[in-house]
mmCIF file of C-alpha atoms and ligand atoms in Angstrom:
data_model
loop_
_atom_site.group_PDB
_atom_site.id
_atom_site.type_symbol
_atom_site.label_atom_id
_atom_site.label_comp_id
_atom_site.label_asym_id
_atom_site.label_seq_id
_atom_site.Cartn_x
_atom_site.Cartn_y
_atom_site.Cartn_z
ATOM 1 C CA MET A 1 47.553 33.165 -17.643
ATOM 2 C CA ARG A 2 47.364 29.446 -18.524
ATOM 3 C CA LEU A 3 46.589 29.025 -22.176
ATOM 4 C CA GLY A 4 45.895 25.891 -24.229
ATOM 5 C CA VAL A 5 46.404 25.695 -27.992
ATOM 6 C CA LEU A 6 44.653 23.059 -30.106
ATOM 7 C CA GLY A 7 46.092 23.031 -33.605
ATOM 8 C CA GLY A 8 44.524 21.000 -36.387
ATOM 9 C CA THR A 9 42.950 20.898 -39.801
ATOM 10 C CA PHE A 10 39.377 20.945 -38.471
ATOM 11 C CA ASP A 11 37.940 19.686 -41.742
ATOM 12 C CA PRO A 12 35.406 19.788 -40.112
ATOM 13 C CA VAL A 13 35.601 20.530 -36.371
ATOM 14 C CA HIS A 14 33.776 17.719 -34.524
ATOM 15 C CA ASN A 15 32.557 16.604 -31.107
ATOM 16 C CA GLY A 16 35.888 14.831 -30.442
ATOM 17 C CA HIS A 17 37.792 18.137 -30.677
ATOM 18 C CA LEU A 18 35.264 19.841 -28.410
ATOM 19 C CA ALA A 19 35.323 17.065 -25.789
ATOM 20 C CA VAL A 20 39.136 17.062 -25.734
ATOM 21 C CA ALA A 21 39.286 20.845 -25.293
ATOM 22 C CA GLN A 22 36.667 20.857 -22.540
ATOM 23 C CA ALA A 23 38.330 18.005 -20.629
ATOM 24 C CA VAL A 24 41.814 19.527 -20.870
ATOM 25 C CA ARG A 25 40.566 22.964 -19.858
ATOM 26 C CA ASP A 26 38.827 21.563 -16.778
ATOM 27 C CA ARG A 27 41.576 19.172 -15.717
ATOM 28 C CA LEU A 28 44.487 21.617 -16.148
ATOM 29 C CA GLN A 29 42.447 24.656 -15.087
ATOM 30 C CA LEU A 30 43.336 26.613 -18.202
ATOM 31 C CA ASP A 31 41.965 30.133 -18.647
ATOM 32 C CA GLN A 32 41.382 29.637 -22.338
ATOM 33 C CA ILE A 33 41.935 27.231 -25.207
ATOM 34 C CA ILE A 34 42.594 28.648 -28.655
ATOM 35 C CA PHE A 35 41.756 26.499 -31.667
ATOM 36 C CA VAL A 36 44.219 27.263 -34.459
ATOM 37 C CA PRO A 37 43.204 25.917 -37.877
ATOM 38 C CA ALA A 38 46.118 25.231 -40.229
ATOM 39 C CA CYS A 39 46.290 27.155 -43.495
ATOM 40 C CA LEU A 40 48.094 24.390 -45.378
ATOM 41 C CA PRO A 41 48.437 21.263 -43.242
ATOM 42 C CA TRP A 42 51.720 20.020 -44.723
ATOM 43 C CA LEU A 43 51.298 16.554 -43.124
ATOM 44 C CA LYS A 44 48.035 16.010 -45.028
ATOM 45 C CA LYS A 45 49.222 16.475 -48.596
ATOM 46 C CA ASP A 46 47.421 13.312 -49.739
ATOM 47 C CA ARG A 47 44.034 15.024 -50.011
ATOM 48 C CA GLN A 48 42.544 18.350 -51.041
ATOM 49 C CA VAL A 49 41.772 20.212 -47.825
ATOM 50 C CA THR A 50 38.627 22.390 -47.685
ATOM 51 C CA PRO A 51 39.464 26.131 -48.072
ATOM 52 C CA PRO A 52 40.417 27.767 -44.750
ATOM 53 C CA GLU A 53 37.490 30.221 -44.816
ATOM 54 C CA HIS A 54 35.004 27.323 -44.545
ATOM 55 C CA ARG A 55 36.987 25.553 -41.835
ATOM 56 C CA ILE A 56 37.300 28.686 -39.699
ATOM 57 C CA ALA A 57 33.620 29.589 -40.223
ATOM 58 C CA MET A 58 32.632 26.143 -38.880
ATOM 59 C CA LEU A 59 34.955 26.605 -35.901
ATOM 60 C CA ARG A 60 33.398 29.990 -35.110
ATOM 61 C CA LEU A 61 29.936 28.405 -35.151
ATOM 62 C CA ALA A 62 31.036 25.464 -32.982
ATOM 63 C CA LEU A 63 32.731 27.663 -30.373
ATOM 64 C CA ALA A 64 30.248 30.562 -30.323
ATOM 65 C CA GLU A 65 28.562 29.607 -27.064
ATOM 66 C CA ARG A 66 31.433 27.836 -25.314
ATOM 67 C CA ALA A 67 33.080 29.844 -22.558
ATOM 68 C CA GLY A 68 36.853 29.655 -22.567
ATOM 69 C CA LEU A 69 37.161 28.244 -26.097
ATOM 70 C CA THR A 70 38.103 30.570 -28.966
ATOM 71 C CA VAL A 71 39.524 30.423 -32.476
ATOM 72 C CA SER A 72 42.523 32.254 -33.929
ATOM 73 C CA PRO A 73 43.146 32.836 -37.643
ATOM 74 C CA LEU A 74 46.882 33.318 -37.117
ATOM 75 C CA GLU A 75 48.034 30.410 -39.312
ATOM 76 C CA ILE A 76 45.568 31.377 -42.038
ATOM 77 C CA VAL A 77 46.709 35.010 -41.918
ATOM 78 C CA ARG A 78 50.372 33.894 -42.013
ATOM 79 C CA GLY A 79 49.577 31.742 -45.065
ATOM 80 C CA GLY A 80 51.640 28.927 -46.563
ATOM 81 C CA PRO A 81 52.506 25.657 -44.812
ATOM 82 C CA SER A 82 51.525 25.799 -41.142
ATOM 83 C CA TYR A 83 54.370 24.882 -38.818
ATOM 84 C CA THR A 84 53.506 24.615 -35.132
ATOM 85 C CA ALA A 85 56.962 25.871 -34.087
ATOM 86 C CA ASP A 86 56.260 29.203 -35.850
ATOM 87 C CA THR A 87 52.770 29.411 -34.341
ATOM 88 C CA VAL A 88 53.918 28.795 -30.777
ATOM 89 C CA GLU A 89 56.724 31.331 -31.280
ATOM 90 C CA GLU A 90 54.215 33.926 -32.479
ATOM 91 C CA LEU A 91 51.946 33.268 -29.489
ATOM 92 C CA ARG A 92 54.907 33.466 -27.111
ATOM 93 C CA ARG A 93 55.902 36.824 -28.602
ATOM 94 C CA CYS A 94 52.361 38.184 -28.109
ATOM 95 C CA LEU A 95 51.838 36.768 -24.620
ATOM 96 C CA GLY A 96 55.275 37.312 -23.084
ATOM 97 C CA THR A 97 57.259 34.844 -21.005
ATOM 98 C CA GLU A 98 54.878 34.827 -18.024
ATOM 99 C CA ALA A 99 52.031 32.988 -19.749
ATOM 100 C CA GLU A 100 52.029 29.189 -19.475
ATOM 101 C CA LEU A 101 51.407 27.597 -22.862
ATOM 102 C CA PHE A 102 50.083 24.059 -23.378
ATOM 103 C CA PHE A 103 49.917 22.608 -26.886
ATOM 104 C CA ILE A 104 47.162 19.958 -26.940
ATOM 105 C CA MET A 105 47.148 16.946 -29.237
ATOM 106 C CA GLY A 106 45.769 13.447 -29.653
ATOM 107 C CA CYS A 107 48.276 10.635 -29.012
ATOM 108 C CA ASP A 108 48.302 9.953 -32.786
ATOM 109 C CA SER A 109 49.759 13.427 -33.330
ATOM 110 C CA LEU A 110 52.243 13.033 -30.457
ATOM 111 C CA ALA A 111 53.558 9.790 -31.990
ATOM 112 C CA GLY A 112 54.237 11.692 -35.231
ATOM 113 C CA LEU A 113 55.958 14.635 -33.528
ATOM 114 C CA PRO A 114 59.521 13.580 -34.522
ATOM 115 C CA ARG A 115 58.483 14.240 -38.161
ATOM 116 C CA TRP A 116 57.297 17.788 -37.398
ATOM 117 C CA GLN A 117 59.382 20.867 -38.160
ATOM 118 C CA ASP A 118 61.717 21.601 -35.235
ATOM 119 C CA PRO A 119 60.073 19.703 -32.336
ATOM 120 C CA ALA A 120 62.982 20.641 -30.026
ATOM 121 C CA ARG A 121 62.055 24.318 -30.458
ATOM 122 C CA ILE A 122 58.378 23.546 -29.766
ATOM 123 C CA ILE A 123 59.052 21.852 -26.422
ATOM 124 C CA LYS A 124 61.281 24.733 -25.331
ATOM 125 C CA MET A 125 58.442 27.227 -25.781
ATOM 126 C CA CYS A 126 55.466 25.246 -24.447
ATOM 127 C CA ARG A 127 54.422 22.072 -22.685
ATOM 128 C CA LEU A 128 52.530 19.379 -24.564
ATOM 129 C CA VAL A 129 49.306 17.737 -23.450
ATOM 130 C CA ALA A 130 48.467 14.412 -25.084
ATOM 131 C CA VAL A 131 45.077 12.726 -24.836
ATOM 132 C CA PRO A 132 44.118 9.155 -25.789
ATOM 133 C CA ARG A 133 42.427 8.415 -29.080
ATOM 134 C CA PRO A 134 40.648 5.219 -30.185
ATOM 135 C CA GLY A 135 42.927 2.967 -32.204
ATOM 136 C CA CYS A 136 46.051 4.794 -31.063
ATOM 137 C CA PRO A 137 48.545 2.717 -29.024
ATOM 138 C CA ARG A 138 49.763 3.899 -25.604
ATOM 139 C CA THR A 139 52.366 6.642 -25.977
ATOM 140 C CA ASP A 140 55.910 5.237 -25.858
ATOM 141 C CA LEU A 141 57.769 8.031 -24.094
ATOM 142 C CA THR A 142 61.091 6.146 -24.221
ATOM 143 C CA ALA A 143 60.989 6.030 -28.019
ATOM 144 C CA LEU A 144 59.926 9.676 -28.179
ATOM 145 C CA GLU A 145 62.724 10.682 -25.798
ATOM 146 C CA ALA A 146 65.274 8.985 -28.079
ATOM 147 C CA ALA A 147 63.996 11.073 -31.011
ATOM 148 C CA ILE A 148 63.417 14.339 -29.114
ATOM 149 C CA PRO A 149 65.676 14.539 -26.025
ATOM 150 C CA GLY A 150 64.005 16.259 -23.072
ATOM 151 C CA ILE A 151 60.444 15.628 -24.245
ATOM 152 C CA SER A 152 59.400 13.352 -21.377
ATOM 153 C CA GLY A 153 59.720 16.239 -18.921
ATOM 154 C CA ARG A 154 57.571 18.448 -21.156
ATOM 155 C CA VAL A 155 54.576 16.176 -21.822
ATOM 156 C CA VAL A 156 51.467 15.738 -19.721
ATOM 157 C CA LEU A 157 49.670 12.488 -20.611
ATOM 158 C CA LEU A 158 46.030 13.118 -19.688
ATOM 159 C CA ASP A 159 43.521 10.359 -19.218
ATOM 160 C CA ALA A 160 40.685 12.284 -20.938
ATOM 161 C CA PRO A 161 37.479 10.497 -22.047
ATOM 162 C CA VAL A 162 37.890 8.837 -25.429
ATOM 163 C CA ILE A 163 35.489 9.789 -28.223
ATOM 164 C CA ASP A 164 35.601 7.639 -31.319
ATOM 165 C CA VAL A 165 35.266 10.226 -34.089
ATOM 166 C CA SER A 166 37.526 11.627 -36.780
ATOM 167 C CA ALA A 167 37.002 14.252 -39.467
ATOM 168 C CA THR A 168 37.850 11.573 -42.053
ATOM 169 C CA ASP A 169 34.918 9.460 -40.835
ATOM 170 C CA ILE A 170 32.589 12.430 -40.976
ATOM 171 C CA ARG A 171 33.574 13.339 -44.541
ATOM 172 C CA ARG A 172 33.107 9.743 -45.665
ATOM 173 C CA ARG A 173 29.752 9.429 -43.940
ATOM 174 C CA ILE A 174 28.482 12.621 -45.590
ATOM 175 C CA ALA A 175 29.652 11.437 -49.011
ATOM 176 C CA ALA A 176 27.868 8.132 -48.411
ATOM 177 C CA GLY A 177 24.643 9.899 -47.339
ATOM 178 C CA LEU A 178 24.913 8.650 -43.722
ATOM 179 C CA PRO A 179 23.880 10.801 -40.740
ATOM 180 C CA VAL A 180 26.526 12.778 -38.821
ATOM 181 C CA ASP A 181 24.269 14.739 -36.480
ATOM 182 C CA HIS A 182 25.674 12.854 -33.459
ATOM 183 C CA LEU A 183 29.251 13.772 -34.485
ATOM 184 C CA VAL A 184 29.199 17.544 -35.099
ATOM 185 C CA PRO A 185 27.368 20.438 -33.383
ATOM 186 C CA PRO A 186 24.050 21.396 -35.096
ATOM 187 C CA PRO A 187 25.224 24.792 -36.462
ATOM 188 C CA VAL A 188 28.221 23.065 -38.072
ATOM 189 C CA LEU A 189 25.948 20.479 -39.669
ATOM 190 C CA ARG A 190 23.732 23.282 -41.046
ATOM 191 C CA TYR A 191 26.819 25.024 -42.487
ATOM 192 C CA ILE A 192 28.035 21.799 -44.129
ATOM 193 C CA ARG A 193 24.622 21.313 -45.737
ATOM 194 C CA GLU A 194 24.233 24.940 -46.871
ATOM 195 C CA HIS A 195 27.649 24.902 -48.504
ATOM 196 C CA ARG A 196 27.332 21.341 -49.806
ATOM 197 C CA LEU A 197 30.679 20.345 -48.302
ATOM 198 C CA TYR A 198 32.149 16.830 -48.458
ATOM 199 C CA LEU A 199 29.660 15.428 -50.959
ATOM 200 C CA ASP A 200 32.471 14.297 -53.265
ATOM 201 C CA GLU A 201 34.795 12.798 -50.635
ATOM 202 C CA VAL A 202 36.353 9.553 -51.854
ATOM 203 C CA ASN A 203 34.694 6.741 -49.951
ATOM 204 C CA PRO A 204 36.887 3.620 -50.008
ATOM 205 C CA SER A 205 34.227 1.432 -48.396
ATOM 206 C CA ALA A 206 31.950 2.222 -51.338
ATOM 207 C CA GLY A 207 34.582 0.693 -53.637
HETATM 208 P P1 ATP B 1 41.389 13.815 -40.040
HETATM 209 O O1 ATP B 1 40.530 12.611 -39.809
HETATM 210 O O2 ATP B 1 41.003 14.636 -41.233
HETATM 211 O O3 ATP B 1 42.874 13.472 -40.015
HETATM 212 P P2 ATP B 1 41.099 14.627 -37.248
HETATM 213 O O4 ATP B 1 39.753 14.155 -36.816
HETATM 214 O O5 ATP B 1 42.288 13.832 -36.780
HETATM 215 O O6 ATP B 1 41.143 14.839 -38.817
HETATM 216 P P3 ATP B 1 42.441 17.161 -36.826
HETATM 217 O O7 ATP B 1 41.861 18.498 -37.080
HETATM 218 O O8 ATP B 1 43.509 16.716 -37.722
HETATM 219 O O9 ATP B 1 41.202 16.119 -36.760
HETATM 220 O O10 ATP B 1 42.921 17.039 -35.303
HETATM 221 C C1 ATP B 1 43.436 18.100 -34.548
HETATM 222 C C2 ATP B 1 43.960 17.528 -33.236
HETATM 223 O O11 ATP B 1 42.890 16.937 -32.499
HETATM 224 C C3 ATP B 1 45.009 16.412 -33.415
HETATM 225 O O12 ATP B 1 46.002 16.557 -32.411
HETATM 226 C C4 ATP B 1 44.213 15.144 -33.197
HETATM 227 O O13 ATP B 1 45.031 14.094 -32.682
HETATM 228 C C5 ATP B 1 43.189 15.588 -32.153
HETATM 229 N N1 ATP B 1 41.942 14.820 -32.233
HETATM 230 C C6 ATP B 1 41.045 14.819 -33.234
HETATM 231 N N2 ATP B 1 40.005 13.998 -32.960
HETATM 232 C C7 ATP B 1 40.259 13.459 -31.740
HETATM 233 C C8 ATP B 1 39.563 12.523 -30.897
HETATM 234 N N3 ATP B 1 38.419 11.960 -31.285
HETATM 235 N N4 ATP B 1 40.129 12.207 -29.711
HETATM 236 C C9 ATP B 1 41.317 12.761 -29.347
HETATM 237 N N5 ATP B 1 42.013 13.659 -30.079
HETATM 238 C C10 ATP B 1 41.502 14.001 -31.260
#
């Protein structure tokens, strides 16, 4: 069993997440990728995150017809701040030592890994897969190695196609009344509209 894990806030899930997952699954021949939405993303304390039930509902809609991509509520069920080390440990316990685990992230997240809770424990339990992201400099593995010894042997840097989209952009566009139909799957867009999400997002460009 080769399993990928894509952790994130998914506020909302967007076409960038889906393209990353699809590319990684194909290139590394993974059996499945599990999207794991954070309950409380402790690195994003600067803004009010949408309640987890909305974020997971949008993920379920986005992944409904995509073979090999699923969603797990494990961080939401666990509650509290969502630490990846705890999540990977829980998955390891459920899957046993035979399964190969790959934690997938954009290179922006990889650069911030030294600030995460217990990165040394994370790289013991799984390998990391980092993909490029617009505006994110090339990963400096030497600097990362100095902060987290052993990491360079545990990271796969994948040259996946780059999609210039972020959830922040999407929230700002919705608040500004701009279209986002090219950035999120149609059922997710319908959900956002039905539930009137992101209409009050602070939009710095609007002054
Ligand atoms: P926000 O703008 O609210 O910070 P986000 O778009 O970065 O959100 P997250 O849910 O925080 O989305 O991201 C989950 C993971 O997916 C992170 O590892 C992030 O680096 C990665 N990711 C998100 N969008 C892209 C993208 N367009 N290309 C590559 N990786 C991405």
